[in-house]
Amino acid sequence: EGADVELQHLLAIDPGFQLPESVAPPELGQRFSSLRRATVGRLALTVEPADAVVRIDGRPTDGAAREIPLLAGTRTVTARRPGYADVELQLEIRPGRSTPLDLRMERDSAMLRLVSRPAGARVLIDGQPAGETAGQAPEGYPLPASAARYPRAEFSAPLRVGGLVPGSHRLEVELEGFRPYRAVVEVPELRDYDAGAIVLDREEGTVVLRHLPRGAMITANGKEVRATPLGADAGRLRLPPGVFHLMVTDPAAGVFETRVSLADRQETEIQVALRPGLTLLGVVGGDRVAAGQLRTALIEAGEGLEHWAFIDRSERSEDLLARPEVSAQALRAAAEPAGGPPPVNWSGVQQLLGRNAPGSVYLLAVLSDDLLASYVDLWFLPAAPGPAQPDRRRLPTHKPDLVKQAIADFDRPLELQRPWLGALLVDSPAAQGPVVAALVPRGPAATSGLQPADEVVSALGQATKTTAELETLIAAQTPGSSLSVTVRRQGALKTLDLELGTSPQVVPLDSPDLIYAAISAYLTALAADPFDGTPPWLIGLNQAAVYLHGRAFDEAVRVLRGIEAPPGDGLGQGAVDYWLALALRALGPDYADQARQALERAAAQPGARLFHNDGPLVAPRARGRLAAQTSGG
């Protein structure tokens, strides 16, 4: 009896169940067959139309099977199909027998069939909802030739809409983010109609970016997007309607930001003007009052920059600031004189930022105390390929104007040219002003009438008692301008108009007034600008100065070895050779021979100068270092 109950349960679940003969014992198989004949009958079903959905007791039948096993008893059969009147009837199924049923459904309306790309579209007939496309077009479903260029998987399963009476009907297919499809369907008679495959086009506008650097990264509202190239320096973005914050980032040239409002089918053209990017990572330290005030001051100052793009990522840098190497404790320790290895792996931080944050210089503010901060350290780290060595400014927290000024200094232009005098000046206790010791042949001073042994007692009406005073006054002039000087020559005073020349200039190796991270970013952008006329050797020599300042001696060597500077007097190849020797020597004894050879080349250029054409002579310094090496120093 227990086995019979289980078998009856199986048949109740699936009246068509067959007990495998290879598994069941003969006696059990006989009992199952007997039980099946006593409880199960068959329905011999034919339906017109053949694609009607037939359900028996609410369960759908297999559309391919028309000999359907059913439990004996009264069964409810329903048939539904758009375009036909629903059918519902009851019939008696007798055990062990086949009961025929011929369903002929009555046409009561026309039916419209369609598929959409993509699925999920809302269909309306005469303004009334008629269903939603879903699923995927089955294999073998006929798609029109116009749909052949799209994968079948992108089309929905067929949607069938009934209830159409003869006449004209408005068909609308809608999906958010796509242009609606609208058509008029003519229904002359009650039959099936096929609207075909309806391909919905995305709603989109076009943004044309001019002067777009090759390989630049573009983001729209924080998500990376790709532009279709348009010629050598332009790209096309296709975006859905809306308001977008566009950012273009190039590792060399910098950052460009703008907001654009775009409507469907609208085309907007934007001129990309890249600027170096100053990226605020956040304020580290537990003094929330000071942190809030400091962040406000930094943002106000950053947004006022003219030549830099200010990027505030302080609210999106939590993961970075949670790393122990950039914790308040680690950065406070890094700001103090250290006798051991540096507590911050700036190279690792630089690489991490390069992968996750746009910018040319990264700014991190570190408060001195978590409870009551009295000062803040502003760390400025250049992005690669700049040296992985930050600049630091320490400022009092109660003077926000000083904080703002530190940011405003980023707009201070980097001057790669300066006035050129073309004279060697020395101080003498026997003279009332700097004495002209030598003149550059055909230089500005010589052509303006200055002579050796002249004492320059004043310039522009100001007394010049020392060489430093005169050099400071000259440096403040514009290259190519005229400078009125009074000289004492053989006891008599004489006024001359010096026509100052123009000299290339290199940043000093260690100036507390400079932010070398900003200089590094500016030089990187300058080197990438194909329209800038600055000589590549001068850009490279300044980059080498930044690397030497940051003690990135290997990078300095790479840059210096690639420079082809002009030989001879003034700033040029002599400075390249001298700095190459310094960098090689700093790398250790393995490069001692190469360092000596570079010093010998520098010593052989008597008129070569450091920093600018009026700067310190290279040769005496090189000879001094050679002598120190020879003596074992």
PDB file of C-alpha atoms in Angstrom, residues 290-462:
ATOM      1  CA  ALA A 290      40.670  73.504  11.668  1.00  0.00           C
ATOM      2  CA  ALA A 291      40.199  70.920   8.911  1.00  0.00           C
ATOM      3  CA  GLY A 292      36.925  72.489   7.780  1.00  0.00           C
ATOM      4  CA  GLN A 293      38.323  76.012   7.778  1.00  0.00           C
ATOM      5  CA  LEU A 294      41.443  74.894   5.960  1.00  0.00           C
ATOM      6  CA  ARG A 295      39.531  72.986   3.302  1.00  0.00           C
ATOM      7  CA  THR A 296      37.350  76.028   2.644  1.00  0.00           C
ATOM      8  CA  ALA A 297      40.415  78.255   2.255  1.00  0.00           C
ATOM      9  CA  LEU A 298      42.103  75.776  -0.090  1.00  0.00           C
ATOM     10  CA  ILE A 299      39.022  75.422  -2.288  1.00  0.00           C
ATOM     11  CA  GLU A 300      38.454  79.184  -2.477  1.00  0.00           C
ATOM     12  CA  ALA A 301      42.065  79.761  -3.470  1.00  0.00           C
ATOM     13  CA  GLY A 302      42.134  76.840  -5.899  1.00  0.00           C
ATOM     14  CA  GLU A 303      38.995  77.906  -7.713  1.00  0.00           C
ATOM     15  CA  GLY A 304      40.539  81.341  -8.189  1.00  0.00           C
ATOM     16  CA  LEU A 305      43.544  80.007 -10.110  1.00  0.00           C
ATOM     17  CA  GLU A 306      43.795  81.235 -13.681  1.00  0.00           C
ATOM     18  CA  HIS A 307      46.451  78.976 -15.172  1.00  0.00           C
ATOM     19  CA  TRP A 308      45.651  75.797 -13.231  1.00  0.00           C
ATOM     20  CA  ALA A 309      42.635  73.533 -13.094  1.00  0.00           C
ATOM     21  CA  PHE A 310      41.689  72.937  -9.451  1.00  0.00           C
ATOM     22  CA  ILE A 311      40.233  69.479  -8.761  1.00  0.00           C
ATOM     23  CA  ASP A 312      38.660  68.837  -5.357  1.00  0.00           C
ATOM     24  CA  ARG A 313      38.767  65.097  -4.641  1.00  0.00           C
ATOM     25  CA  SER A 314      38.752  65.440  -0.862  1.00  0.00           C
ATOM     26  CA  GLU A 315      35.389  63.673  -0.637  1.00  0.00           C
ATOM     27  CA  ARG A 316      36.501  60.816  -2.897  1.00  0.00           C
ATOM     28  CA  SER A 317      39.908  60.049  -1.421  1.00  0.00           C
ATOM     29  CA  GLU A 318      38.841  58.215   1.738  1.00  0.00           C
ATOM     30  CA  ASP A 319      40.421  54.935   0.630  1.00  0.00           C
ATOM     31  CA  LEU A 320      43.728  56.618  -0.123  1.00  0.00           C
ATOM     32  CA  LEU A 321      43.815  58.608   3.106  1.00  0.00           C
ATOM     33  CA  ALA A 322      43.077  55.445   5.070  1.00  0.00           C
ATOM     34  CA  ARG A 323      46.416  53.954   3.987  1.00  0.00           C
ATOM     35  CA  PRO A 324      48.971  53.956   6.826  1.00  0.00           C
ATOM     36  CA  GLU A 325      51.761  55.516   4.715  1.00  0.00           C
ATOM     37  CA  VAL A 326      49.742  58.719   4.301  1.00  0.00           C
ATOM     38  CA  SER A 327      48.270  58.801   7.782  1.00  0.00           C
ATOM     39  CA  ALA A 328      48.643  61.914   9.908  1.00  0.00           C
ATOM     40  CA  GLN A 329      51.217  60.128  12.060  1.00  0.00           C
ATOM     41  CA  ALA A 330      53.369  59.075   9.099  1.00  0.00           C
ATOM     42  CA  LEU A 331      53.277  62.476   7.431  1.00  0.00           C
ATOM     43  CA  ARG A 332      54.041  64.322  10.654  1.00  0.00           C
ATOM     44  CA  ALA A 333      57.074  62.081  11.098  1.00  0.00           C
ATOM     45  CA  ALA A 334      58.118  62.721   7.502  1.00  0.00           C
ATOM     46  CA  ALA A 335      58.128  66.465   8.162  1.00  0.00           C
ATOM     47  CA  GLU A 336      60.701  66.150  10.934  1.00  0.00           C
ATOM     48  CA  PRO A 337      64.466  65.652  10.466  1.00  0.00           C
ATOM     49  CA  ALA A 338      64.972  61.913  10.166  1.00  0.00           C
ATOM     50  CA  GLY A 339      68.000  59.765  10.761  1.00  0.00           C
ATOM     51  CA  GLY A 340      66.573  56.622   9.236  1.00  0.00           C
ATOM     52  CA  PRO A 341      64.819  55.701   6.000  1.00  0.00           C
ATOM     53  CA  PRO A 342      61.978  57.968   4.887  1.00  0.00           C
ATOM     54  CA  PRO A 343      58.697  56.922   6.519  1.00  0.00           C
ATOM     55  CA  VAL A 344      56.658  57.601   3.362  1.00  0.00           C
ATOM     56  CA  ASN A 345      57.076  55.686   0.121  1.00  0.00           C
ATOM     57  CA  TRP A 346      56.332  58.657  -2.091  1.00  0.00           C
ATOM     58  CA  SER A 347      57.074  56.685  -5.237  1.00  0.00           C
ATOM     59  CA  GLY A 348      54.365  54.184  -4.322  1.00  0.00           C
ATOM     60  CA  VAL A 349      51.951  56.989  -3.444  1.00  0.00           C
ATOM     61  CA  GLN A 350      52.705  58.682  -6.764  1.00  0.00           C
ATOM     62  CA  GLN A 351      51.990  55.487  -8.712  1.00  0.00           C
ATOM     63  CA  LEU A 352      48.769  54.888  -6.777  1.00  0.00           C
ATOM     64  CA  LEU A 353      47.537  58.408  -7.465  1.00  0.00           C
ATOM     65  CA  GLY A 354      48.436  58.146 -11.133  1.00  0.00           C
ATOM     66  CA  ARG A 355      46.079  55.176 -11.440  1.00  0.00           C
ATOM     67  CA  ASN A 356      43.189  56.648  -9.480  1.00  0.00           C
ATOM     68  CA  ALA A 357      43.182  60.446  -9.539  1.00  0.00           C
ATOM     69  CA  PRO A 358      43.619  62.958 -12.347  1.00  0.00           C
ATOM     70  CA  GLY A 359      46.046  65.773 -11.799  1.00  0.00           C
ATOM     71  CA  SER A 360      49.506  67.193 -12.362  1.00  0.00           C
ATOM     72  CA  VAL A 361      50.215  68.043  -8.711  1.00  0.00           C
ATOM     73  CA  TYR A 362      48.580  66.406  -5.684  1.00  0.00           C
ATOM     74  CA  LEU A 363      47.937  68.470  -2.564  1.00  0.00           C
ATOM     75  CA  LEU A 364      47.608  66.898   0.859  1.00  0.00           C
ATOM     76  CA  ALA A 365      47.187  69.046   3.978  1.00  0.00           C
ATOM     77  CA  VAL A 366      48.360  67.611   7.315  1.00  0.00           C
ATOM     78  CA  LEU A 367      47.318  69.228  10.590  1.00  0.00           C
ATOM     79  CA  SER A 368      49.885  69.381  13.388  1.00  0.00           C
ATOM     80  CA  ASP A 369      47.561  67.986  16.058  1.00  0.00           C
ATOM     81  CA  ASP A 370      44.333  65.996  16.234  1.00  0.00           C
ATOM     82  CA  LEU A 371      42.843  68.101  19.022  1.00  0.00           C
ATOM     83  CA  LEU A 372      44.063  71.658  18.497  1.00  0.00           C
ATOM     84  CA  ALA A 373      46.204  72.163  15.402  1.00  0.00           C
ATOM     85  CA  SER A 374      48.455  75.231  15.424  1.00  0.00           C
ATOM     86  CA  TYR A 375      49.952  74.767  11.967  1.00  0.00           C
ATOM     87  CA  VAL A 376      49.428  72.804   8.790  1.00  0.00           C
ATOM     88  CA  ASP A 377      51.907  71.202   6.412  1.00  0.00           C
ATOM     89  CA  LEU A 378      50.899  71.489   2.771  1.00  0.00           C
ATOM     90  CA  TRP A 379      52.467  68.638   0.800  1.00  0.00           C
ATOM     91  CA  PHE A 380      52.721  69.100  -2.969  1.00  0.00           C
ATOM     92  CA  LEU A 381      53.582  65.896  -4.851  1.00  0.00           C
ATOM     93  CA  PRO A 382      54.117  66.069  -8.621  1.00  0.00           C
ATOM     94  CA  ALA A 383      52.517  63.436 -10.798  1.00  0.00           C
ATOM     95  CA  ALA A 384      54.761  61.112 -12.779  1.00  0.00           C
ATOM     96  CA  PRO A 385      57.079  61.619 -14.580  1.00  0.00           C
ATOM     97  CA  GLY A 386      57.985  64.285 -12.024  1.00  0.00           C
ATOM     98  CA  PRO A 387      60.235  63.338  -9.096  1.00  0.00           C
ATOM     99  CA  ALA A 388      58.585  61.318  -6.344  1.00  0.00           C
ATOM    100  CA  GLN A 389      59.600  63.941  -3.818  1.00  0.00           C
ATOM    101  CA  PRO A 390      57.027  66.435  -2.505  1.00  0.00           C
ATOM    102  CA  ASP A 391      57.456  70.078  -1.582  1.00  0.00           C
ATOM    103  CA  ARG A 392      56.224  71.135   1.827  1.00  0.00           C
ATOM    104  CA  ARG A 393      54.971  74.472   3.125  1.00  0.00           C
ATOM    105  CA  ARG A 394      54.353  74.908   6.857  1.00  0.00           C
ATOM    106  CA  LEU A 395      51.784  77.580   7.654  1.00  0.00           C
ATOM    107  CA  PRO A 396      49.838  78.656  10.784  1.00  0.00           C
ATOM    108  CA  THR A 397      46.243  77.471  10.793  1.00  0.00           C
ATOM    109  CA  HIS A 398      44.960  80.798  12.152  1.00  0.00           C
ATOM    110  CA  LYS A 399      46.162  82.690   9.057  1.00  0.00           C
ATOM    111  CA  PRO A 400      44.062  81.437   6.135  1.00  0.00           C
ATOM    112  CA  ASP A 401      45.381  84.241   3.912  1.00  0.00           C
ATOM    113  CA  LEU A 402      48.827  82.638   3.994  1.00  0.00           C
ATOM    114  CA  VAL A 403      47.273  79.321   2.978  1.00  0.00           C
ATOM    115  CA  LYS A 404      45.483  81.019   0.100  1.00  0.00           C
ATOM    116  CA  GLN A 405      48.695  82.735  -0.972  1.00  0.00           C
ATOM    117  CA  ALA A 406      50.510  79.391  -1.095  1.00  0.00           C
ATOM    118  CA  ILE A 407      47.915  78.181  -3.588  1.00  0.00           C
ATOM    119  CA  ALA A 408      47.918  81.470  -5.492  1.00  0.00           C
ATOM    120  CA  ASP A 409      51.673  81.018  -6.007  1.00  0.00           C
ATOM    121  CA  PHE A 410      50.815  78.295  -8.510  1.00  0.00           C
ATOM    122  CA  ASP A 411      49.745  81.046 -10.905  1.00  0.00           C
ATOM    123  CA  ARG A 412      53.151  82.695 -10.686  1.00  0.00           C
ATOM    124  CA  PRO A 413      54.641  82.297 -14.169  1.00  0.00           C
ATOM    125  CA  LEU A 414      57.813  80.291 -14.701  1.00  0.00           C
ATOM    126  CA  GLU A 415      60.237  82.608 -16.435  1.00  0.00           C
ATOM    127  CA  LEU A 416      62.580  80.761 -18.783  1.00  0.00           C
ATOM    128  CA  GLN A 417      64.103  84.019 -20.012  1.00  0.00           C
ATOM    129  CA  ARG A 418      65.745  86.897 -18.166  1.00  0.00           C
ATOM    130  CA  PRO A 419      67.731  90.054 -18.969  1.00  0.00           C
ATOM    131  CA  TRP A 420      71.325  89.525 -20.039  1.00  0.00           C
ATOM    132  CA  LEU A 421      74.125  91.978 -19.238  1.00  0.00           C
ATOM    133  CA  GLY A 422      77.120  90.130 -20.647  1.00  0.00           C
ATOM    134  CA  ALA A 423      79.680  91.292 -18.090  1.00  0.00           C
ATOM    135  CA  LEU A 424      81.584  89.778 -15.178  1.00  0.00           C
ATOM    136  CA  LEU A 425      81.169  92.001 -12.124  1.00  0.00           C
ATOM    137  CA  VAL A 426      83.239  91.865  -8.932  1.00  0.00           C
ATOM    138  CA  ASP A 427      83.149  93.752  -5.649  1.00  0.00           C
ATOM    139  CA  SER A 428      86.210  95.719  -4.590  1.00  0.00           C
ATOM    140  CA  PRO A 429      86.733  97.551  -1.292  1.00  0.00           C
ATOM    141  CA  ALA A 430      88.504 100.267  -3.247  1.00  0.00           C
ATOM    142  CA  ALA A 431      85.508 100.943  -5.492  1.00  0.00           C
ATOM    143  CA  GLN A 432      82.170 102.655  -4.854  1.00  0.00           C
ATOM    144  CA  GLY A 433      80.259 100.048  -6.880  1.00  0.00           C
ATOM    145  CA  PRO A 434      80.664  96.784  -8.765  1.00  0.00           C
ATOM    146  CA  VAL A 435      83.702  96.690 -11.021  1.00  0.00           C
ATOM    147  CA  VAL A 436      83.561  95.349 -14.566  1.00  0.00           C
ATOM    148  CA  ALA A 437      86.170  92.571 -14.603  1.00  0.00           C
ATOM    149  CA  ALA A 438      85.464  91.216 -18.094  1.00  0.00           C
ATOM    150  CA  LEU A 439      83.038  91.581 -20.971  1.00  0.00           C
ATOM    151  CA  VAL A 440      81.479  88.993 -23.237  1.00  0.00           C
ATOM    152  CA  PRO A 441      82.670  89.841 -26.746  1.00  0.00           C
ATOM    153  CA  ARG A 442      79.828  91.418 -28.718  1.00  0.00           C
ATOM    154  CA  GLY A 443      77.594  90.999 -25.671  1.00  0.00           C
ATOM    155  CA  PRO A 444      74.998  93.601 -24.578  1.00  0.00           C
ATOM    156  CA  ALA A 445      77.319  95.396 -22.151  1.00  0.00           C
ATOM    157  CA  ALA A 446      80.181  95.559 -24.642  1.00  0.00           C
ATOM    158  CA  THR A 447      78.025  96.853 -27.494  1.00  0.00           C
ATOM    159  CA  SER A 448      76.460  99.444 -25.153  1.00  0.00           C
ATOM    160  CA  GLY A 449      79.866 100.970 -24.338  1.00  0.00           C
ATOM    161  CA  LEU A 450      80.680  99.439 -20.948  1.00  0.00           C
ATOM    162  CA  GLN A 451      84.433  98.879 -20.515  1.00  0.00           C
ATOM    163  CA  PRO A 452      86.625  96.784 -18.225  1.00  0.00           C
ATOM    164  CA  ALA A 453      87.508  98.543 -14.951  1.00  0.00           C
ATOM    165  CA  ASP A 454      84.334 100.658 -15.057  1.00  0.00           C
ATOM    166  CA  GLU A 455      82.728 101.106 -11.635  1.00  0.00           C
ATOM    167  CA  VAL A 456      78.926 100.972 -11.819  1.00  0.00           C
ATOM    168  CA  VAL A 457      77.891 103.417  -9.112  1.00  0.00           C
ATOM    169  CA  SER A 458      74.164 103.647  -9.915  1.00  0.00           C
ATOM    170  CA  ALA A 459      71.456 102.241 -12.152  1.00  0.00           C
ATOM    171  CA  LEU A 460      68.072 103.797 -12.842  1.00  0.00           C
ATOM    172  CA  GLY A 461      69.031 106.494 -10.336  1.00  0.00           C
ATOM    173  CA  GLN A 462      69.612 103.987  -7.499  1.00  0.00           C
TER     174      GLN A 462
END
